[in-house]
Amino acid sequence: MRILIIDDEQAMHESYRQSFAPKTVGDGAALSAMAAELFGDDDGDDAAGDQAAVSDEMAFELTHCMQGLDGVAALEASLAKGDPFAVAFIDVRMPPGIDGKETARRIRALDPDINIVIVTGYSDFSPIEISKVAGPADKIFYIAKPFEVAEVVQTATALAGRWQVDIELAQARTALANQVVMLEEKSLELAANESHAVHIANHDSLTEAPNRLAFLRALTERSRGKAMFATAMLDLDRFKLVNDTLGHLAGDEMIRSVYQLLESSVPEGGMVARLGGDEFGVLFDTPGEEAAVMACELMLRACSVTLKVFGHSIQASASMGVVVTEAEPVRDPVDVMRRADLALNEAKRAGRGVVRPFDESMDDSIRFRRQIEGGLSQAIAKGELKLVYQPIVAREGLEIVGFEALLRWNSPEYGPISPGMFIPIAEESNLIHELGDWVLDTAIAELENWPGQYVSVNFSPRQFRRQNFVGRVMERVQHANVSPQRVQIEITETAIFDDADRAADTLYRLRQMGFRIALDDFGTGYSSLYNIRKFALDCLKIDRSFIDGMGRERESAAIVHSIIHLGRALGLGVIAEGVETDTQVQALRLAGASHLQGYYFSRPIDADLARDMAHAGTIEGKDDPGDGPAIYDAAEDQAGNGTHG
């Protein structure tokens, strides 16, 4: 430790030299005891022993100055070299130069960290006066001349040790502040990435219009409202001819122009979205069907203009179908879109360039849905339902860690019926609870045939909101004598969005009981960092639409990478669904997805094949993703690659 001594008497400098000369161990112990008494250390003999050790180990480098200005200059030089003094011992009277008070003031101005000790037998200044110019009070001390050796040495030892601790503490605070700044920057970057990903997920890259996902969300919100509204579908007439004759760039430019025309002519408060290709969706409030048709005709008229595209004149025209939705009852948004689409098809059949409102006669499928509902109520009793299982594999080694249970219905009257058809019908008719109980019981019963994998069961929003949902699930698992850790509950964002607080409590209780929780179709609903942080989750499942688009669209690839990085940052697993190609497997492995699922590994298979696969432990022949097609594809998935059970 470096000590600065400023005194105009040579004899005093000699006293300092003798005081800081090496001492015996016994002397050090005595000095430490004095220091303990001087500085109020009440830790007893152990503390005195510690101080003695410090005194023995600490070495001092003394710098002697005869005048205050010399001392100030020495301090400036030490700071310039980055080798500061820990303690300065300063006399008060040092004629003919500046006195000790001024010397202390200048030293403190140069170095706020140094400890100053005023050593004098006579003083023209009170301690308070010196503290005012050379404080703070906890960094300025006083020793009277003549001093005791132990007093000087132990003061230097204690203050030098404290100086070192203060320096280390300041460095730690600086490092901590830097870490806080870095975390804030990372948080801002993550928020920006999320905002960008959300924008990409909800907007069409060609026109910057809201996309199908955003349109469906807005339609869902309006369906829950109290106002009457219209849903319209618009399709460009003879658009394929433009693409074939002038090229896709011209077609893209035409789509951009039509969107701008629609955006400028939609009723106030309305929404125009590009649903895909040359199809647009429109939402707007209306007092009735006649007003809605008139509004659509005005939009068609706005689009029926001659456009200049790359020097070519193109006559634009379109057809529209519209359905008006009453305030009550609440409508299924997918069904509303389907009806508007049926009306659009009728407009095209009527000769194009016209608007057609929806009529019940257009919907033969409504009668079919009623027939399906009647057959579904008997399907369980008649043994027409079954579960198939699709493996979920770990990224490394392709180990089978679980299976997703998927519901299938083969009706004797209608043949295989898509789950996308009968699951919504079951939800609307309350059959979903009976159906869901059968699925859960069947799935957990199958677990005893697997060596250790878990089963993943989908639950619809209506099931999730069922009274005492947690108790019902736990009762069935306990009755089957199955550990909750082997059951993964898959739930969509739609199920938890309506009542987020209740959903958070439900998921928390399920996690406390040991169930695994997966957020299904992530990226297609109401995702946000807030939701992920609020709900007790184990993993995110990336929707297959993004996986399918990875090789064709930069946006899909960016969303997939963002979801994976987000999941890893939050300590969540990430399951990529709908994996069908070797290229997708390699890209997802590199991106860091923890688990994979899809046709590349296996189609959904019957229970007996799933048992064989579970005992095999890995996807045979798939240790390397480049080994070829999946072997377990014997069970044809008649209704598509997975849906909720």
XYZ file of C-alpha atoms in Angstrom:
645
model
C 0.000 0.000 0.000
C 1.274 3.493 -0.814
C 1.413 6.081 1.979
C 1.997 9.836 1.440
C 3.698 11.698 4.314
C 3.771 15.530 4.259
C 5.649 17.223 7.109
C 8.221 20.055 7.247
C 10.294 18.406 10.017
C 12.954 15.893 8.992
C 12.772 14.287 12.432
C 9.110 13.442 11.867
C 9.920 11.706 8.603
C 12.492 9.599 10.424
C 9.850 8.709 13.008
C 7.521 7.547 10.254
C 10.309 5.414 8.723
C 10.984 3.743 12.043
C 7.284 3.254 12.696
C 6.713 1.401 9.412
C 9.893 -0.689 9.683
C 9.203 -4.490 9.884
C 7.908 -5.603 13.317
C 7.931 -8.897 15.142
C 4.858 -11.032 15.404
C 4.359 -10.042 19.030
C 4.538 -6.369 18.191
C 1.991 -6.848 15.426
C -0.436 -8.489 17.826
C -0.077 -5.603 20.280
C -0.667 -3.073 17.509
C -3.747 -4.945 16.389
C -5.170 -4.886 19.889
C -4.650 -1.131 19.993
C -6.321 -0.753 16.622
C -9.311 -2.720 17.838
C -9.674 -0.371 20.786
C -9.091 2.725 18.606
C -11.633 1.812 15.876
C -14.258 0.231 18.098
C -13.715 -3.395 16.965
C -15.580 -5.403 19.581
C -15.029 -8.849 18.126
C -12.622 -9.788 20.922
C -9.380 -11.663 20.693
C -10.175 -13.276 17.356
C -10.599 -9.899 15.722
C -7.341 -8.699 17.254
C -5.638 -11.757 15.875
C -7.078 -11.036 12.429
C -5.842 -7.453 12.584
C -2.392 -8.679 13.577
C -2.340 -10.923 10.548
C -3.296 -8.015 8.322
C -0.599 -5.830 9.866
C 2.015 -8.513 9.396
C 1.081 -9.118 5.792
C 0.507 -5.532 4.637
C 3.570 -3.810 3.173
C 3.770 -0.031 2.906
C 5.581 2.117 0.367
C 6.265 5.551 1.847
C 6.584 8.793 -0.133
C 7.981 11.724 1.860
C 7.332 15.410 1.068
C 8.530 18.401 3.072
C 5.917 20.884 1.853
C 2.233 20.830 0.956
C 2.764 21.748 -2.712
C 5.284 18.915 -3.045
C 2.696 16.522 -1.606
C 0.015 17.728 -3.992
C 2.423 17.278 -6.916
C 3.322 13.764 -5.741
C -0.371 12.890 -5.555
C -0.980 14.212 -9.082
C 1.904 12.122 -10.402
C 0.625 8.981 -8.686
C -2.844 9.424 -10.147
C -1.406 9.992 -13.618
C 0.462 6.678 -13.357
C -2.613 4.898 -12.055
C -0.882 4.059 -8.778
C -2.785 6.144 -6.156
C -2.050 6.576 -2.458
C -4.273 4.861 0.086
C -3.509 7.197 3.019
C -1.968 10.668 3.431
C -0.482 11.809 6.774
C -0.409 15.636 6.771
C 1.073 18.136 9.235
C -0.889 21.378 9.757
C 1.885 23.946 10.171
C 4.402 23.812 7.306
C 5.885 27.306 6.740
C 6.691 28.889 4.376
C 4.380 26.960 1.997
C 0.665 26.208 2.126
C -0.670 24.911 5.433
C -2.137 21.499 6.159
C -5.745 22.641 5.698
C -5.088 23.893 2.147
C -2.960 20.852 1.386
C -5.776 18.538 2.503
C -8.305 20.530 0.476
C -6.249 20.213 -2.741
C -5.547 16.540 -2.164
C -9.238 15.796 -1.592
C -10.154 17.698 -4.760
C -7.743 15.515 -6.751
C -8.563 12.163 -5.125
C -11.968 11.665 -3.451
C -11.021 8.113 -2.348
C -7.856 8.799 -0.322
C -7.993 8.671 3.491
C -6.468 11.757 5.114
C -4.892 11.774 8.591
C -4.087 15.157 10.143
C -1.024 14.755 12.418
C -0.145 17.841 14.503
C 0.642 19.070 17.955
C -0.574 22.608 17.217
C -3.366 23.661 14.934
C -4.720 26.949 13.798
C -7.872 25.149 12.627
C -10.525 23.083 14.339
C -11.277 19.561 13.034
C -14.650 20.821 11.798
C -12.980 23.494 9.663
C -10.651 20.956 8.073
C -13.513 18.462 7.531
C -15.491 21.090 5.642
C -12.795 21.446 2.974
C -11.250 17.951 3.048
C -14.182 15.738 4.024
C -16.259 13.627 4.006
C -15.992 13.010 7.722
C -15.518 9.257 7.305
C -12.360 9.801 5.227
C -10.526 12.266 7.501
C -8.881 11.383 10.839
C -6.676 13.059 13.484
C -3.562 12.001 15.420
C -1.823 14.251 17.942
C 1.934 14.800 18.054
C 3.917 13.232 19.470
C 2.327 9.993 18.299
C 2.800 6.402 19.342
C 4.282 4.015 16.789
C 1.424 1.572 17.196
C -1.086 4.354 16.753
C 0.360 5.436 13.383
C 0.952 1.936 12.040
C -2.435 0.574 13.011
C -4.184 3.665 11.660
C -2.367 3.210 8.359
C -3.130 -0.521 8.322
C -6.829 -0.089 9.036
C -7.313 2.797 6.616
C -5.344 1.112 3.841
C -7.434 -2.019 4.246
C -10.588 0.024 4.154
C -9.346 1.923 1.092
C -8.789 -1.376 -0.698
C -12.289 -2.584 0.222
C -13.792 0.721 -0.972
C -11.997 0.392 -4.324
C -13.202 -3.197 -4.789
C -16.752 -2.198 -3.813
C -16.727 0.654 -6.331
C -15.495 -1.738 -9.021
C -18.224 -4.223 -8.117
C -20.853 -1.486 -8.314
C -19.542 -0.404 -11.706
C -19.614 -3.989 -12.963
C -23.142 -4.420 -11.618
C -24.269 -1.195 -13.278
C -22.783 -2.408 -16.562
C -24.645 -5.696 -16.182
C -27.905 -3.829 -15.552
C -27.351 -1.740 -18.680
C -26.591 -4.890 -20.673
C -29.739 -6.606 -19.386
C -31.823 -3.561 -20.261
C -30.359 -3.553 -23.769
C -31.090 -7.270 -24.132
C -34.638 -6.697 -22.900
C -35.158 -3.934 -25.458
C -33.703 -6.141 -28.183
C -35.976 -9.021 -27.202
C -39.004 -6.711 -27.157
C -38.053 -5.349 -30.585
C -37.648 -8.879 -31.944
C -41.005 -9.861 -30.510
C -42.672 -6.798 -31.985
C -41.119 -7.537 -35.365
C -42.117 -11.199 -35.202
C -45.688 -10.279 -34.213
C -45.869 -7.815 -37.111
C -44.589 -10.439 -39.542
C -47.022 -13.017 -38.180
C -49.996 -10.693 -38.622
C -49.258 -8.882 -41.887
C -49.016 -9.814 -45.516
C -45.483 -9.268 -46.808
C -46.629 -8.126 -50.273
C -49.180 -5.455 -49.356
C -48.498 -4.890 -45.623
C -52.216 -5.547 -45.166
C -53.464 -7.615 -42.210
C -53.207 -11.312 -43.117
C -55.562 -14.248 -42.598
C -54.449 -14.694 -38.989
C -55.119 -11.042 -38.130
C -58.437 -11.169 -39.996
C -59.576 -14.246 -38.087
C -58.600 -12.607 -34.807
C -60.552 -9.442 -35.645
C -63.516 -11.559 -36.728
C -63.366 -13.454 -33.433
C -63.462 -10.187 -31.494
C -66.418 -8.880 -33.486
C -68.243 -12.192 -33.006
C -68.087 -11.644 -29.264
C -69.361 -8.076 -29.499
C -72.894 -6.729 -29.381
C -73.062 -5.007 -32.781
C -74.275 -6.395 -36.093
C -71.462 -6.653 -38.642
C -70.738 -7.857 -42.158
C -68.038 -10.254 -43.305
C -67.207 -10.130 -46.999
C -64.898 -12.147 -49.214
C -63.547 -10.628 -52.436
C -61.783 -12.425 -55.248
C -60.265 -10.810 -58.356
C -61.788 -11.888 -61.653
C -59.472 -13.455 -64.237
C -56.411 -12.788 -62.110
C -54.703 -15.928 -63.382
C -54.768 -14.449 -66.878
C -52.731 -11.458 -65.673
C -50.127 -13.735 -64.095
C -49.934 -15.944 -67.169
C -49.649 -13.129 -69.707
C -47.730 -10.386 -67.870
C -45.914 -12.378 -65.189
C -46.114 -12.658 -61.428
C -44.489 -9.284 -60.816
C -47.349 -7.630 -62.669
C -49.813 -9.742 -60.695
C -48.189 -8.631 -57.431
C -48.416 -4.989 -58.443
C -52.092 -5.443 -59.317
C -52.787 -6.959 -55.891
C -51.084 -4.013 -54.183
C -53.153 -1.559 -56.212
C -56.442 -3.346 -55.484
C -55.677 -3.400 -51.772
C -55.146 0.373 -51.785
C -58.462 0.851 -53.601
C -60.296 -1.343 -51.120
C -58.646 0.344 -48.132
C -59.808 3.741 -49.393
C -63.407 2.612 -50.012
C -64.161 0.349 -47.023
C -66.796 1.783 -44.619
C -65.390 3.774 -41.711
C -63.976 1.541 -38.991
C -63.803 -1.400 -41.379
C -60.861 -3.722 -42.016
C -59.414 -5.074 -45.259
C -57.093 -8.092 -45.107
C -55.308 -10.113 -47.738
C -56.190 -13.739 -47.063
C -53.919 -15.201 -49.726
C -53.423 -15.140 -53.474
C -55.949 -12.715 -54.964
C -58.478 -13.151 -52.133
C -59.325 -10.376 -49.666
C -61.486 -10.329 -46.551
C -63.466 -7.299 -45.359
C -65.064 -6.602 -41.968
C -67.328 -3.653 -41.207
C -70.296 -2.707 -39.032
C -73.678 -2.558 -40.751
C -77.316 -1.958 -39.784
C -78.517 -4.810 -41.976
C -78.023 -6.984 -45.044
C -79.254 -4.419 -47.581
C -76.788 -1.784 -46.302
C -73.994 -4.378 -46.316
C -74.661 -5.285 -49.957
C -74.660 -1.616 -50.947
C -71.323 -1.066 -49.173
C -69.840 -4.060 -50.994
C -71.111 -2.785 -54.346
C -69.368 0.555 -53.703
C -66.121 -1.306 -52.984
C -66.528 -3.378 -56.161
C -67.091 -0.198 -58.143
C -63.910 1.318 -56.673
C -61.970 -1.750 -57.844
C -63.503 -1.820 -61.324
C -60.975 0.556 -62.870
C -58.224 0.426 -65.444
C -54.847 0.002 -63.755
C -51.478 0.891 -65.238
C -49.054 -1.916 -64.378
C -45.509 -1.729 -65.779
C -46.775 0.187 -68.796
C -49.681 -2.184 -69.418
C -53.380 -1.302 -69.038
C -55.283 -3.882 -66.963
C -59.030 -3.798 -66.401
C -59.599 -4.809 -62.798
C -62.816 -6.411 -61.598
C -63.841 -8.585 -58.673
C -66.619 -10.650 -57.128
C -67.842 -10.505 -53.545
C -69.807 -12.618 -51.127
C -71.081 -11.181 -47.854
C -72.735 -12.535 -44.723
C -74.323 -10.360 -42.043
C -73.928 -11.604 -38.466
C -76.442 -10.729 -35.793
C -75.311 -9.643 -32.339
C -76.740 -12.804 -30.779
C -75.981 -15.648 -30.597
C -72.172 -15.679 -30.678
C -71.031 -17.146 -33.984
C -68.072 -19.393 -34.709
C -65.722 -17.101 -36.712
C -64.573 -19.969 -38.915
C -68.184 -20.732 -39.767
C -68.808 -17.043 -40.585
C -65.855 -17.076 -42.996
C -67.123 -20.288 -44.551
C -70.529 -18.749 -45.185
C -68.985 -15.641 -46.738
C -66.885 -17.910 -48.926
C -69.976 -19.818 -50.022
C -71.569 -16.509 -51.000
C -68.421 -15.575 -52.955
C -68.570 -18.846 -54.858
C -72.203 -18.106 -55.742
C -71.179 -14.636 -56.998
C -68.604 -16.211 -59.307
C -71.137 -18.705 -60.614
C -73.537 -15.801 -61.261
C -71.172 -14.274 -63.822
C -68.559 -12.398 -61.759
C -68.386 -8.704 -60.980
C -71.352 -8.963 -58.598
C -72.123 -9.139 -54.876
C -74.065 -12.049 -53.391
C -75.328 -12.161 -49.792
C -75.284 -15.511 -48.020
C -78.448 -17.573 -48.084
C -79.122 -20.760 -46.086
C -79.880 -22.591 -49.312
C -76.212 -22.205 -50.209
C -75.199 -24.295 -47.257
C -76.013 -27.935 -47.769
C -73.261 -28.644 -45.300
C -75.391 -27.260 -42.457
C -77.743 -30.198 -42.803
C -74.755 -32.484 -43.019
C -73.373 -31.000 -39.791
C -76.637 -31.754 -38.017
C -76.420 -35.353 -39.213
C -72.837 -35.546 -38.016
C -73.876 -34.240 -34.596
C -76.495 -36.971 -34.280
C -74.028 -39.698 -35.269
C -71.306 -38.373 -32.978
C -73.510 -38.705 -29.901
C -73.581 -42.496 -30.507
C -70.009 -42.918 -31.732
C -68.485 -43.727 -28.324
C -71.084 -46.338 -27.412
C -70.791 -47.975 -30.823
C -66.981 -48.136 -30.687
C -66.515 -45.980 -33.788
C -63.813 -43.778 -32.208
C -60.155 -44.609 -31.784
C -56.918 -42.886 -30.855
C -53.798 -42.874 -32.981
C -50.405 -41.764 -31.730
C -47.680 -39.660 -33.321
C -44.206 -39.784 -31.747
C -42.423 -36.730 -30.360
C -38.651 -37.141 -30.678
C -35.735 -35.387 -29.031
C -33.460 -33.404 -31.317
C -30.305 -35.293 -30.328
C -30.406 -39.018 -31.110
C -34.077 -38.886 -32.139
C -35.102 -40.574 -28.891
C -38.878 -41.019 -28.579
C -39.876 -39.075 -25.459
C -43.635 -39.100 -25.921
C -46.631 -39.493 -28.217
C -49.409 -37.082 -29.093
C -52.814 -38.766 -28.896
C -55.038 -37.887 -31.870
C -58.719 -38.696 -32.216
C -60.178 -40.454 -35.271
C -63.770 -41.280 -36.170
C -64.740 -43.781 -38.828
C -68.503 -43.531 -39.287
C -70.254 -46.554 -40.876
C -72.569 -44.129 -42.660
C -70.135 -41.445 -43.835
C -66.755 -43.148 -43.624
C -63.694 -41.410 -42.142
C -64.679 -37.954 -40.893
C -62.078 -35.248 -40.417
C -61.529 -34.115 -36.829
C -61.633 -30.596 -38.241
C -65.288 -31.321 -38.978
C -66.545 -33.159 -35.905
C -64.508 -31.480 -33.130
C -66.115 -28.022 -33.711
C -69.526 -29.713 -33.849
C -68.781 -31.456 -30.549
C -67.811 -28.125 -28.989
C -71.016 -26.441 -30.112
C -73.250 -29.281 -28.860
C -71.592 -29.951 -25.463
C -70.536 -33.420 -26.648
C -66.946 -32.208 -26.265
C -66.905 -33.055 -22.549
C -67.983 -36.663 -23.054
C -65.613 -36.944 -26.005
C -62.740 -35.374 -24.066
C -63.211 -37.713 -21.083
C -63.068 -40.732 -23.408
C -59.899 -39.445 -25.073
C -58.146 -38.814 -21.739
C -59.151 -42.187 -20.264
C -58.057 -44.069 -23.383
C -54.757 -42.199 -23.664
C -53.666 -42.655 -20.049
C -54.711 -46.313 -20.098
C -52.273 -46.820 -22.991
C -49.381 -45.503 -20.876
C -48.975 -48.826 -19.060
C -47.886 -50.359 -22.386
C -44.988 -47.882 -22.820
C -41.680 -48.096 -20.956
C -41.593 -44.450 -19.854
C -42.774 -42.023 -22.526
C -45.453 -39.427 -21.814
C -48.714 -38.957 -23.686
C -49.755 -35.531 -24.917
C -53.506 -34.858 -24.925
C -55.196 -31.880 -26.558
C -57.916 -30.007 -24.683
C -60.330 -27.650 -26.391
C -61.108 -24.179 -24.987
C -64.497 -25.363 -23.796
C -62.995 -28.302 -21.916
C -60.397 -26.016 -20.329
C -63.109 -23.679 -19.062
C -65.143 -26.563 -17.614
C -66.065 -26.325 -13.929
C -63.417 -28.010 -11.731
C -61.305 -28.901 -14.773
C -58.202 -29.566 -12.657
C -60.031 -31.875 -10.266
C -61.619 -33.873 -13.091
C -58.283 -34.420 -14.842
C -56.502 -35.365 -11.625
C -59.267 -37.786 -10.638
C -58.975 -39.683 -13.919
C -55.178 -39.868 -13.714
C -55.278 -41.133 -10.118
C -57.964 -43.679 -10.986
C -55.663 -45.052 -13.689
C -52.749 -45.088 -11.199
C -50.636 -42.982 -13.581
C -48.071 -40.374 -12.590
C -49.089 -36.859 -13.722
C -45.524 -36.391 -15.003
C -46.394 -38.780 -17.851
C -49.320 -36.647 -19.039
C -48.815 -33.504 -21.120
C -51.759 -31.157 -21.458
C -51.839 -29.294 -24.766
C -53.845 -26.089 -24.793
C -54.129 -23.339 -27.388
C -53.742 -19.634 -26.732
C -57.424 -19.145 -27.583
C -58.387 -21.257 -24.573
C -56.482 -19.066 -22.112
C -57.031 -15.649 -23.681
C -60.675 -15.081 -22.670
C -59.971 -15.200 -18.938
C -56.217 -14.929 -18.499
C -56.255 -14.751 -14.694
C -58.383 -17.872 -14.327
C -56.284 -19.671 -16.948
C -53.056 -18.744 -15.150
C -54.416 -20.171 -11.902
C -55.589 -23.367 -13.619
C -52.229 -23.966 -15.332
C -50.346 -23.231 -12.120
C -52.359 -25.836 -10.190
C -51.847 -28.416 -12.946
C -48.091 -27.787 -12.874
C -48.060 -28.058 -9.076
C -49.635 -31.507 -9.391
C -46.922 -32.571 -11.825
C -48.608 -32.319 -15.229
C -46.626 -31.084 -18.223
C -48.103 -28.036 -20.013
C -47.606 -27.310 -23.730
C -48.837 -24.199 -25.530
C -50.068 -25.540 -28.887
C -50.053 -23.755 -32.271
C -47.759 -21.073 -30.851
C -47.424 -18.023 -33.089
C -50.928 -18.188 -34.551
C -52.913 -16.692 -31.684
C -52.508 -14.029 -29.038
C -48.861 -14.735 -28.217
C -46.810 -12.232 -26.293
C -43.968 -12.250 -23.822
C -46.512 -11.276 -21.189
C -48.545 -14.440 -21.794
C -45.521 -16.703 -21.743
C -44.231 -15.174 -18.522
C -47.635 -15.227 -16.843
C -48.599 -18.840 -17.511
C -46.930 -21.944 -16.085
C -45.625 -23.690 -19.217
C -43.133 -26.428 -20.049
C -42.874 -26.015 -23.789
C -44.066 -24.199 -26.897
C -45.280 -26.047 -30.000
C -44.507 -24.186 -33.220
C -47.460 -24.333 -35.579
C -46.932 -26.496 -38.657
C -47.808 -23.619 -40.996
C -44.544 -21.870 -40.067
C -42.526 -25.090 -40.438
C -44.074 -25.692 -43.856
C -43.200 -22.160 -44.986
C -39.582 -22.212 -43.776
C -38.106 -23.182 -47.119
C -40.240 -20.759 -49.153
C -40.733 -17.663 -47.045
C -38.147 -15.683 -45.126
C -40.907 -14.533 -42.782
C -41.756 -18.092 -41.689
C -38.092 -18.914 -41.113
C -37.658 -15.728 -39.073
C -40.702 -16.546 -36.932
C -39.469 -20.109 -36.312
C -36.037 -18.866 -35.247
C -37.579 -16.185 -33.016
C -39.847 -18.698 -31.265
C -36.956 -21.118 -30.685
C -34.685 -18.405 -29.308
C -37.503 -17.063 -27.154
C -38.276 -20.513 -25.744
C -34.626 -21.217 -24.970
C -34.180 -17.816 -23.319
C -37.154 -18.513 -21.043
C -36.068 -22.072 -20.256
C -38.938 -23.693 -22.193
C -38.801 -26.663 -24.524
C -39.726 -26.027 -28.164
C -41.515 -28.715 -30.214
C -41.633 -28.205 -33.987
C -44.792 -29.782 -35.464
C -45.392 -30.815 -39.055
C -41.775 -31.780 -39.839
C -41.865 -33.522 -43.205
C -38.481 -33.177 -44.908
C -34.829 -33.814 -44.175
C -34.101 -30.134 -44.866
C -36.571 -29.071 -42.187
C -35.037 -31.496 -39.688
C -31.539 -30.161 -40.248
C -32.666 -26.516 -40.131
C -34.628 -27.048 -36.907
C -31.750 -28.907 -35.293
C -29.373 -26.080 -36.113
C -31.876 -23.498 -34.875
C -32.069 -25.265 -31.510
C -35.571 -26.804 -31.412
C -35.537 -29.278 -28.517
C -38.082 -31.722 -30.001
C -39.514 -32.604 -33.416
C -42.790 -34.141 -34.587
C -44.205 -34.885 -38.024
C -44.558 -37.184 -41.016
C -40.787 -37.272 -41.498
C -40.549 -39.518 -38.450
C -43.961 -41.186 -38.491
C -47.571 -40.641 -39.389
C -50.058 -41.025 -36.517
C -50.171 -44.806 -35.930
C -52.395 -47.331 -34.197
C -51.792 -48.221 -30.555
C -50.073 -51.571 -31.252
C -47.516 -49.973 -33.583
C -46.988 -47.176 -31.067
C -46.172 -49.767 -28.388
C -43.510 -51.329 -30.618
C -42.070 -47.912 -31.370
C -42.081 -46.932 -27.673
C -40.110 -50.049 -26.720
C -37.657 -49.481 -29.580
C -36.926 -46.119 -27.967
C -35.788 -44.309 -31.107
C -36.960 -43.869 -34.683
C -35.402 -46.867 -36.401
C -32.982 -45.911 -39.155
C -33.179 -42.241 -38.172
C -30.071 -41.763 -36.048
C -28.907 -39.471 -38.831
C -31.584 -37.192 -40.327
C -30.328 -38.010 -43.778
C -31.038 -41.732 -43.532
C -34.183 -41.748 -45.619
C -37.982 -41.949 -45.213
C -39.662 -42.853 -41.935
C -40.334 -46.570 -41.450
C -43.535 -46.224 -39.420
C -45.866 -45.081 -42.149
C -48.011 -48.188 -42.482
C -50.987 -46.670 -40.710
C -52.430 -44.203 -43.139
C -53.622 -41.018 -41.448
C -57.003 -40.723 -43.080
C -57.918 -37.357 -41.608
C -54.696 -35.346 -41.827
C -51.657 -34.950 -39.653
C -53.147 -34.397 -36.245
C -55.956 -32.473 -34.646
C -57.302 -31.956 -31.169
C -58.697 -34.910 -29.300
